[in-house]
mmCIF file of C-alpha atoms and ligand atoms in Angstrom:
data_model
loop_
_atom_site.group_PDB
_atom_site.id
_atom_site.type_symbol
_atom_site.label_atom_id
_atom_site.label_comp_id
_atom_site.label_asym_id
_atom_site.label_seq_id
_atom_site.Cartn_x
_atom_site.Cartn_y
_atom_site.Cartn_z
ATOM 1 C CA MET A 1255 0.000 0.000 0.000
ATOM 2 C CA GLY A 1256 2.034 2.957 -1.240
ATOM 3 C CA PRO A 1257 1.239 6.680 -1.246
ATOM 4 C CA GLY A 1258 0.109 6.377 -4.878
ATOM 5 C CA SER A 1259 -2.837 4.244 -3.782
ATOM 6 C CA ILE A 1260 -4.574 7.283 -2.311
ATOM 7 C CA LEU A 1261 -4.946 8.743 -5.779
ATOM 8 C CA GLN A 1262 -7.349 5.923 -6.647
ATOM 9 C CA ALA A 1263 -9.235 6.088 -3.348
ATOM 10 C CA ARG A 1264 -12.973 5.572 -3.643
ATOM 11 C CA SER A 1265 -15.174 8.301 -2.255
ATOM 12 C CA SER A 1266 -18.804 8.266 -3.240
ATOM 13 C CA ALA A 1267 -22.055 7.475 -1.460
ATOM 14 C CA PHE A 1268 -23.175 6.027 -4.808
ATOM 15 C CA ASP A 1269 -20.257 3.593 -4.765
ATOM 16 C CA PRO A 1270 -20.952 1.658 -1.550
ATOM 17 C CA ALA A 1271 -18.425 -0.892 -0.296
ATOM 18 C CA GLY A 1272 -20.100 -2.138 2.866
ATOM 19 C CA PRO A 1273 -23.507 -2.980 4.349
ATOM 20 C CA VAL A 1274 -23.980 0.407 6.065
ATOM 21 C CA SER A 1275 -23.277 2.517 2.973
ATOM 22 C CA GLU A 1276 -25.257 -0.011 0.915
ATOM 23 C CA ALA A 1277 -28.341 0.578 3.091
ATOM 24 C CA ILE A 1278 -27.926 4.359 2.847
ATOM 25 C CA ALA A 1279 -27.563 4.152 -0.941
ATOM 26 C CA ARG A 1280 -30.801 2.093 -1.160
ATOM 27 C CA LEU A 1281 -32.669 4.701 0.893
ATOM 28 C CA THR A 1282 -31.304 7.465 -1.334
ATOM 29 C CA GLU A 1283 -32.442 5.553 -4.417
ATOM 30 C CA TRP A 1284 -35.942 5.082 -3.012
ATOM 31 C CA MET A 1285 -36.243 8.734 -2.067
ATOM 32 C CA THR A 1286 -35.047 9.818 -5.511
ATOM 33 C CA TRP A 1287 -37.592 7.608 -7.308
ATOM 34 C CA VAL A 1288 -40.537 8.463 -5.055
ATOM 35 C CA PHE A 1289 -39.929 12.214 -4.964
ATOM 36 C CA GLY A 1290 -39.103 12.203 -8.673
ATOM 37 C CA ALA A 1291 -42.478 10.581 -9.406
ATOM 38 C CA VAL A 1292 -44.298 13.077 -7.151
ATOM 39 C CA PHE A 1293 -42.495 15.953 -8.880
ATOM 40 C CA ILE A 1294 -43.566 14.740 -12.322
ATOM 41 C CA VAL A 1295 -47.224 14.304 -11.243
ATOM 42 C CA VAL A 1296 -47.282 17.815 -9.744
ATOM 43 C CA MET A 1297 -45.703 19.322 -12.864
ATOM 44 C CA VAL A 1298 -48.276 17.589 -15.101
ATOM 45 C CA LEU A 1299 -51.104 18.951 -12.931
ATOM 46 C CA ILE A 1300 -49.640 22.473 -13.074
ATOM 47 C CA ILE A 1301 -49.341 22.322 -16.863
ATOM 48 C CA PHE A 1302 -52.897 21.023 -17.021
ATOM 49 C CA ALA A 1303 -54.142 23.871 -14.800
ATOM 50 C CA VAL A 1304 -52.284 26.512 -16.824
ATOM 51 C CA PHE A 1305 -53.501 25.379 -20.227
ATOM 52 C CA ALA A 1306 -56.960 24.049 -19.364
ATOM 53 C CA LYS A 1307 -59.631 26.099 -21.107
ATOM 54 C CA HIS A 1308 -61.954 27.878 -18.725
ATOM 55 C CA ASN A 1309 -65.501 26.792 -19.454
ATOM 56 C CA PRO A 1310 -68.197 28.605 -17.386
ATOM 57 C CA GLU A 1311 -70.900 26.249 -18.673
ATOM 58 C CA LYS A 1312 -69.255 23.283 -17.086
ATOM 59 C CA LYS A 1313 -69.411 24.302 -13.417
ATOM 60 C CA LYS A 1314 -67.453 21.415 -11.925
ATOM 61 C CA THR A 1315 -65.099 19.217 -13.835
ATOM 62 C CA LEU A 1316 -63.702 17.762 -10.687
ATOM 63 C CA ASN A 1317 -64.797 17.453 -7.100
ATOM 64 C CA GLU A 1318 -62.392 20.035 -5.609
ATOM 65 C CA ASN A 1319 -62.866 19.034 -1.969
ATOM 66 C CA TRP A 1320 -62.155 15.419 -2.675
ATOM 67 C CA PHE A 1321 -59.139 16.390 -4.741
ATOM 68 C CA ILE A 1322 -57.681 18.604 -2.001
ATOM 69 C CA ILE A 1323 -58.220 16.032 0.755
ATOM 70 C CA ALA A 1324 -56.857 13.107 -1.219
ATOM 71 C CA GLY A 1325 -54.078 14.834 -3.145
ATOM 72 C CA GLY A 1326 -53.079 17.484 -0.626
ATOM 73 C CA LEU A 1327 -53.492 15.649 2.662
ATOM 74 C CA ILE A 1328 -53.760 11.880 2.451
ATOM 75 C CA PHE A 1329 -51.289 11.250 -0.363
ATOM 76 C CA PRO A 1330 -48.357 13.320 1.016
ATOM 77 C CA SER A 1331 -49.027 12.054 4.566
ATOM 78 C CA VAL A 1332 -48.844 8.433 3.462
ATOM 79 C CA VAL A 1333 -45.757 8.947 1.286
ATOM 80 C CA LEU A 1334 -43.867 10.895 3.948
ATOM 81 C CA PHE A 1335 -44.910 8.514 6.730
ATOM 82 C CA VAL A 1336 -43.725 5.432 4.839
ATOM 83 C CA LEU A 1337 -40.365 7.041 4.035
ATOM 84 C CA LEU A 1338 -40.040 8.316 7.616
ATOM 85 C CA VAL A 1339 -40.545 4.819 9.040
ATOM 86 C CA TYR A 1340 -38.094 3.398 6.500
ATOM 87 C CA ALA A 1341 -35.471 6.032 7.385
ATOM 88 C CA LEU A 1342 -35.967 5.655 11.171
ATOM 89 C CA VAL A 1343 -35.698 1.866 11.086
ATOM 90 C CA LEU A 1344 -32.606 2.116 8.896
ATOM 91 C CA THR A 1345 -30.995 4.761 11.129
ATOM 92 C CA ALA A 1346 -31.553 2.583 14.201
ATOM 93 C CA ARG A 1347 -30.099 -0.427 12.413
ATOM 94 C CA ILE A 1348 -26.915 1.321 11.264
ATOM 95 C CA SER A 1349 -26.400 3.372 14.449
ATOM 96 C CA PHE A 1350 -26.154 0.454 16.869
ATOM 97 C CA GLY A 1351 -24.227 -2.200 15.040
ATOM 98 C CA GLU A 1352 -22.057 -5.107 16.001
ATOM 99 C CA GLU A 1353 -18.502 -4.464 17.130
ATOM 100 C CA LYS A 1354 -15.610 -6.789 16.343
ATOM 101 C CA LEU A 1355 -12.931 -4.102 16.360
ATOM 102 C CA LEU A 1356 -12.880 -0.942 18.461
ATOM 103 C CA ILE A 1357 -10.994 2.136 17.300
ATOM 104 C CA GLN A 1358 -10.786 5.423 19.184
ATOM 105 C CA MET A 1359 -10.581 8.580 17.177
ATOM 106 C CA THR A 1360 -9.990 12.139 18.318
ATOM 107 C CA GLY A 1361 -10.560 15.075 16.013
ATOM 108 C CA HIS A 1362 -8.081 17.947 16.120
ATOM 109 C CA MET A 1363 -7.794 21.130 14.114
ATOM 110 C CA TRP A 1364 -7.034 19.716 11.447
ATOM 111 C CA TRP A 1365 -6.108 16.091 11.685
ATOM 112 C CA TRP A 1366 -7.352 12.768 13.040
ATOM 113 C CA ASP A 1367 -5.748 10.866 15.879
ATOM 114 C CA VAL A 1368 -6.492 7.150 15.456
ATOM 115 C CA HIS A 1369 -5.902 4.731 18.309
ATOM 116 C CA TYR A 1370 -6.365 0.946 18.532
ATOM 117 C CA PRO A 1371 -6.823 0.443 22.308
ATOM 118 C CA SER A 1372 -6.597 -3.358 22.351
ATOM 119 C CA HIS A 1373 -3.309 -3.281 20.399
ATOM 120 C CA ASN A 1374 -1.893 -0.048 21.849
ATOM 121 C CA VAL A 1375 -1.249 1.342 18.371
ATOM 122 C CA SER A 1376 -1.585 5.008 17.381
ATOM 123 C CA VAL A 1377 -1.582 6.359 13.854
ATOM 124 C CA ALA A 1378 -2.959 9.491 12.255
ATOM 125 C CA ASN A 1379 -5.228 10.357 9.346
ATOM 126 C CA GLU A 1380 -5.675 6.734 8.297
ATOM 127 C CA ILE A 1381 -7.737 3.856 9.567
ATOM 128 C CA TYR A 1382 -6.796 0.290 8.694
ATOM 129 C CA VAL A 1383 -9.546 -2.290 9.093
ATOM 130 C CA PRO A 1384 -9.994 -5.966 8.232
ATOM 131 C CA VAL A 1385 -12.521 -6.787 5.499
ATOM 132 C CA GLY A 1386 -15.789 -8.308 6.722
ATOM 133 C CA LYS A 1387 -15.390 -7.283 10.370
ATOM 134 C CA PRO A 1388 -17.847 -4.819 11.909
ATOM 135 C CA VAL A 1389 -15.944 -1.822 13.266
ATOM 136 C CA ARG A 1390 -16.964 0.736 15.853
ATOM 137 C CA ILE A 1391 -15.078 4.000 16.095
ATOM 138 C CA GLU A 1392 -15.446 6.005 19.282
ATOM 139 C CA LEU A 1393 -15.436 9.630 18.241
ATOM 140 C CA ARG A 1394 -14.171 12.455 20.423
ATOM 141 C CA SER A 1395 -12.925 15.968 19.779
ATOM 142 C CA ARG A 1396 -10.073 17.900 21.329
ATOM 143 C CA ASP A 1397 -11.261 21.341 20.231
ATOM 144 C CA VAL A 1398 -14.286 22.108 18.036
ATOM 145 C CA ILE A 1399 -17.014 20.061 16.357
ATOM 146 C CA HIS A 1400 -15.784 17.910 13.484
ATOM 147 C CA SER A 1401 -17.689 15.268 11.548
ATOM 148 C CA LEU A 1402 -16.434 11.976 10.184
ATOM 149 C CA TRP A 1403 -17.674 10.985 6.741
ATOM 150 C CA VAL A 1404 -16.365 8.100 4.666
ATOM 151 C CA PRO A 1405 -18.987 8.105 1.873
ATOM 152 C CA SER A 1406 -18.226 4.650 0.469
ATOM 153 C CA LEU A 1407 -18.491 3.019 3.889
ATOM 154 C CA ALA A 1408 -20.983 4.907 6.076
ATOM 155 C CA GLY A 1409 -22.781 8.176 6.768
ATOM 156 C CA LYS A 1410 -21.701 11.132 8.880
ATOM 157 C CA VAL A 1411 -21.298 11.299 12.653
ATOM 158 C CA ASP A 1412 -20.114 14.376 14.546
ATOM 159 C CA LEU A 1413 -17.113 14.541 16.880
ATOM 160 C CA VAL A 1414 -18.380 16.786 19.658
ATOM 161 C CA PRO A 1415 -16.170 18.146 22.481
ATOM 162 C CA GLY A 1416 -17.146 16.533 25.782
ATOM 163 C CA MET A 1417 -19.141 13.765 24.119
ATOM 164 C CA THR A 1418 -18.411 10.282 22.817
ATOM 165 C CA ASN A 1419 -20.229 9.224 19.662
ATOM 166 C CA SER A 1420 -19.977 5.994 17.719
ATOM 167 C CA TYR A 1421 -19.365 5.356 14.030
ATOM 168 C CA TYR A 1422 -20.283 1.899 12.758
ATOM 169 C CA PHE A 1423 -19.213 0.418 9.456
ATOM 170 C CA GLU A 1424 -17.902 -2.665 7.789
ATOM 171 C CA ALA A 1425 -15.889 -2.886 4.588
ATOM 172 C CA SER A 1426 -17.047 -5.798 2.477
ATOM 173 C CA GLN A 1427 -14.175 -5.518 -0.018
ATOM 174 C CA PRO A 1428 -10.517 -4.539 0.174
ATOM 175 C CA GLY A 1429 -9.584 -1.061 -1.000
ATOM 176 C CA VAL A 1430 -8.670 2.481 -0.098
ATOM 177 C CA PHE A 1431 -11.519 4.842 0.755
ATOM 178 C CA ARG A 1432 -11.287 8.559 1.228
ATOM 179 C CA GLY A 1433 -12.986 10.260 4.136
ATOM 180 C CA GLN A 1434 -13.439 13.902 4.941
ATOM 181 C CA CYS A 1435 -14.311 16.155 7.849
ATOM 182 C CA ALA A 1436 -17.862 17.162 7.064
ATOM 183 C CA GLU A 1437 -18.457 19.895 9.633
ATOM 184 C CA TYR A 1438 -16.928 23.328 9.142
ATOM 185 C CA CYS A 1439 -14.193 23.515 11.788
ATOM 186 C CA GLY A 1440 -12.042 26.459 10.827
ATOM 187 C CA LEU A 1441 -9.492 27.600 8.294
ATOM 188 C CA GLN A 1442 -8.295 24.176 7.118
ATOM 189 C CA HIS A 1443 -11.589 22.293 7.363
ATOM 190 C CA ALA A 1444 -11.359 21.397 3.678
ATOM 191 C CA ARG A 1445 -7.899 19.895 4.241
ATOM 192 C CA MET A 1446 -8.994 17.576 7.021
ATOM 193 C CA GLY A 1447 -9.141 14.383 5.031
ATOM 194 C CA LEU A 1448 -8.346 10.796 5.921
ATOM 195 C CA TYR A 1449 -8.101 7.359 4.367
ATOM 196 C CA VAL A 1450 -9.682 4.077 5.339
ATOM 197 C CA VAL A 1451 -7.714 1.068 4.130
ATOM 198 C CA ALA A 1452 -9.554 -2.252 4.156
ATOM 199 C CA LEU A 1453 -7.227 -5.250 4.155
ATOM 200 C CA SER A 1454 -7.771 -9.001 4.212
ATOM 201 C CA GLU A 1455 -7.714 -10.419 7.712
ATOM 202 C CA GLU A 1456 -4.143 -11.752 7.392
ATOM 203 C CA ASP A 1457 -2.851 -8.485 5.948
ATOM 204 C CA PHE A 1458 -4.524 -6.552 8.729
ATOM 205 C CA ALA A 1459 -2.943 -8.831 11.359
ATOM 206 C CA THR A 1460 0.475 -8.202 9.782
ATOM 207 C CA TRP A 1461 -0.162 -4.473 9.609
ATOM 208 C CA ILE A 1462 -1.176 -4.122 13.258
ATOM 209 C CA LYS A 1463 1.738 -6.287 14.384
ATOM 210 C CA GLU A 1464 4.199 -4.043 12.535
ATOM 211 C CA ARG A 1465 2.587 -0.953 14.105
ATOM 212 C CA GLN A 1466 3.153 -2.398 17.579
ATOM 213 C CA HIS A 1467 6.930 -2.265 17.112
ATOM 214 C CA SER A 1468 8.561 0.866 18.466
ATOM 215 C CA ALA A 1469 11.251 2.740 16.538
ATOM 216 C CA PRO A 1470 14.617 2.204 18.256
ATOM 217 C CA LEU A 1471 17.613 4.307 17.236
ATOM 218 C CA ASP A 1472 19.507 1.311 15.942
ATOM 219 C CA SER A 1473 21.675 2.889 13.239
ATOM 220 C CA PRO A 1474 23.986 5.931 13.043
ATOM 221 C CA GLU A 1475 21.683 7.542 10.417
ATOM 222 C CA LYS A 1476 18.689 7.206 12.705
ATOM 223 C CA LYS A 1477 20.681 8.546 15.622
ATOM 224 C CA SER A 1478 21.832 11.677 13.797
ATOM 225 C CA GLY A 1479 18.339 12.114 12.338
ATOM 226 C CA PHE A 1480 16.817 11.919 15.758
ATOM 227 C CA VAL A 1481 19.326 14.391 17.214
ATOM 228 C CA ALA A 1482 18.308 16.937 14.558
ATOM 229 C CA PHE A 1483 14.634 16.112 15.173
ATOM 230 C CA LYS A 1484 15.056 16.755 18.886
ATOM 231 C CA ASN A 1485 17.254 19.842 18.587
ATOM 232 C CA LYS A 1486 14.784 21.528 16.259
ATOM 233 C CA GLY A 1487 11.986 21.061 18.760
ATOM 234 C CA CYS A 1488 9.962 18.430 16.874
ATOM 235 C CA ALA A 1489 9.895 16.135 19.907
ATOM 236 C CA THR A 1490 7.936 18.722 21.885
ATOM 237 C CA CYS A 1491 4.838 17.979 19.829
ATOM 238 C CA HIS A 1492 5.403 14.493 18.392
ATOM 239 C CA THR A 1493 5.829 11.025 19.832
ATOM 240 C CA ILE A 1494 8.164 8.426 18.340
ATOM 241 C CA ARG A 1495 7.835 5.305 20.453
ATOM 242 C CA GLY A 1496 11.196 3.866 21.457
ATOM 243 C CA THR A 1497 12.804 7.320 21.692
ATOM 244 C CA GLU A 1498 12.547 10.188 24.160
ATOM 245 C CA ALA A 1499 10.131 12.042 21.865
ATOM 246 C CA ILE A 1500 6.837 11.959 23.738
ATOM 247 C CA GLY A 1501 5.043 15.131 22.568
ATOM 248 C CA GLN A 1502 1.265 14.932 22.456
ATOM 249 C CA ALA A 1503 0.184 18.000 20.473
ATOM 250 C CA GLY A 1504 0.766 16.542 17.004
ATOM 251 C CA PRO A 1505 0.412 13.131 15.368
ATOM 252 C CA ASP A 1506 2.381 10.087 16.571
ATOM 253 C CA LEU A 1507 5.237 9.624 14.082
ATOM 254 C CA THR A 1508 6.427 6.139 15.121
ATOM 255 C CA HIS A 1509 5.628 4.759 11.644
ATOM 256 C CA MET A 1510 5.723 7.997 9.656
ATOM 257 C CA GLY A 1511 7.468 6.409 6.651
ATOM 258 C CA SER A 1512 4.535 4.106 5.970
ATOM 259 C CA ARG A 1513 1.908 6.838 6.210
ATOM 260 C CA LEU A 1514 -0.056 7.288 2.980
ATOM 261 C CA SER A 1515 -0.513 11.036 3.106
ATOM 262 C CA LEU A 1516 0.893 14.192 4.668
ATOM 263 C CA GLY A 1517 -1.092 16.959 6.348
ATOM 264 C CA ALA A 1518 -4.299 14.870 6.650
ATOM 265 C CA GLY A 1519 -4.728 13.955 3.007
ATOM 266 C CA LEU A 1520 -3.004 17.065 1.669
ATOM 267 C CA LEU A 1521 -0.179 15.349 -0.268
ATOM 268 C CA PRO A 1522 0.969 11.792 -0.999
ATOM 269 C CA ASN A 1523 3.722 10.851 1.460
ATOM 270 C CA THR A 1524 6.871 10.881 -0.666
ATOM 271 C CA PHE A 1525 10.338 11.983 0.357
ATOM 272 C CA GLY A 1526 10.123 15.244 -1.581
ATOM 273 C CA ASN A 1527 6.675 16.124 -0.277
ATOM 274 C CA LEU A 1528 7.721 15.319 3.289
ATOM 275 C CA ALA A 1529 10.797 17.554 3.059
ATOM 276 C CA GLY A 1530 8.643 20.351 1.633
ATOM 277 C CA TRP A 1531 6.051 19.909 4.343
ATOM 278 C CA ILE A 1532 8.640 19.970 7.140
ATOM 279 C CA SER A 1533 10.473 22.981 5.758
ATOM 280 C CA ASN A 1534 7.349 25.131 5.584
ATOM 281 C CA PRO A 1535 4.053 23.598 6.698
ATOM 282 C CA GLN A 1536 2.462 27.051 6.859
ATOM 283 C CA ALA A 1537 2.892 27.548 3.111
ATOM 284 C CA LEU A 1538 1.111 24.273 2.334
ATOM 285 C CA LYS A 1539 -1.606 24.416 4.965
ATOM 286 C CA PRO A 1540 -1.850 27.957 6.359
ATOM 287 C CA GLY A 1541 -3.051 28.204 9.943
ATOM 288 C CA ASN A 1542 -2.220 24.635 10.962
ATOM 289 C CA LYS A 1543 -0.633 24.159 14.371
ATOM 290 C CA MET A 1544 2.816 23.156 13.085
ATOM 291 C CA PRO A 1545 5.052 26.223 13.178
ATOM 292 C CA ARG A 1546 7.605 27.213 10.595
ATOM 293 C CA THR A 1547 10.850 25.441 11.345
ATOM 294 C CA TYR A 1548 13.638 27.314 9.489
ATOM 295 C CA LEU A 1549 15.779 24.230 8.954
ATOM 296 C CA ASP A 1550 19.055 24.369 7.097
ATOM 297 C CA ALA A 1551 19.612 21.914 4.265
ATOM 298 C CA ARG A 1552 21.551 19.454 6.400
ATOM 299 C CA ASP A 1553 18.957 19.223 9.178
ATOM 300 C CA LEU A 1554 16.103 19.079 6.687
ATOM 301 C CA HIS A 1555 17.790 16.178 4.940
ATOM 302 C CA LEU A 1556 18.573 14.340 8.170
ATOM 303 C CA ILE A 1557 15.076 14.722 9.593
ATOM 304 C CA SER A 1558 13.295 13.823 6.341
ATOM 305 C CA HIS A 1559 15.450 10.720 5.894
ATOM 306 C CA TYR A 1560 14.929 9.722 9.499
ATOM 307 C CA LEU A 1561 11.132 10.079 9.335
ATOM 308 C CA MET A 1562 10.880 8.225 6.014
ATOM 309 C CA SER A 1563 12.902 5.372 7.548
ATOM 310 C CA LEU A 1564 10.269 4.861 10.252
ATOM 311 C CA LYS A 1565 8.219 2.151 8.520
HETATM 312 CU CU1 CUA B 2704 -12.715 19.173 11.118
HETATM 313 CU CU2 CUA B 2704 -14.048 20.266 9.488
#
């Protein structure tokens, strides 16, 4: 799964890849057909009313009272009631699902902290899940209201400060799916994306096992990279497990080199993009919480190499 895979990520409510999004797509289809039919009937009646010749001889062509009661009261009540029941039953069914895997997610301005509590793994801006397993994500927010939306997998649920909400979904096929913050949350709301990667069960087991490893400084390159990382203040905000970097303000970078994107879906994670991002994150995503770093070429090279080596 390389950074190029995000360019083909699926992201459409009309392209469902799981039972929850499938159910939502069916409801959307039904609503479109029913309301489309009602719209056509109303338009035909309007055209009829506009062009019908007025004939004073013929007092009543139609029983108006009956027409108003049936067409204006009974018909819309029945249509809306049936769709309301359908939507309520569906909402209840997809809002309280099964849970085979629990993920905890915290929204920040403007990135997603993703934690697997039973494996003690933390990543950012990407969610890996096994295909065919119902997932529940506990949603929290550190600052303002965000909203998680992965159109191909499920609907939207808000991340509200002081509250814990749940997001249920299941991916029924492997693939990469793009998600997006769907609640205006400030300057970089539009650049608060994420990716859901659905893997086969074996691949997911391998993935989570690799994420459990910490990142020891076991080579001279890593050591000098880490020294630059620390001296430039990066460790104040970022954690790299296995080192003395234990900052909490920004994403956990323990496996930065295997991340798909940079800046929450802003750029594919390649060496060049990473170096550009580190050297001036404010130019690429103005207003984000990562300050300008003013690195010289040597430090920039050391830090970029070090971070890309953290697979
Ligand atoms: Cu977070 Cu919009």
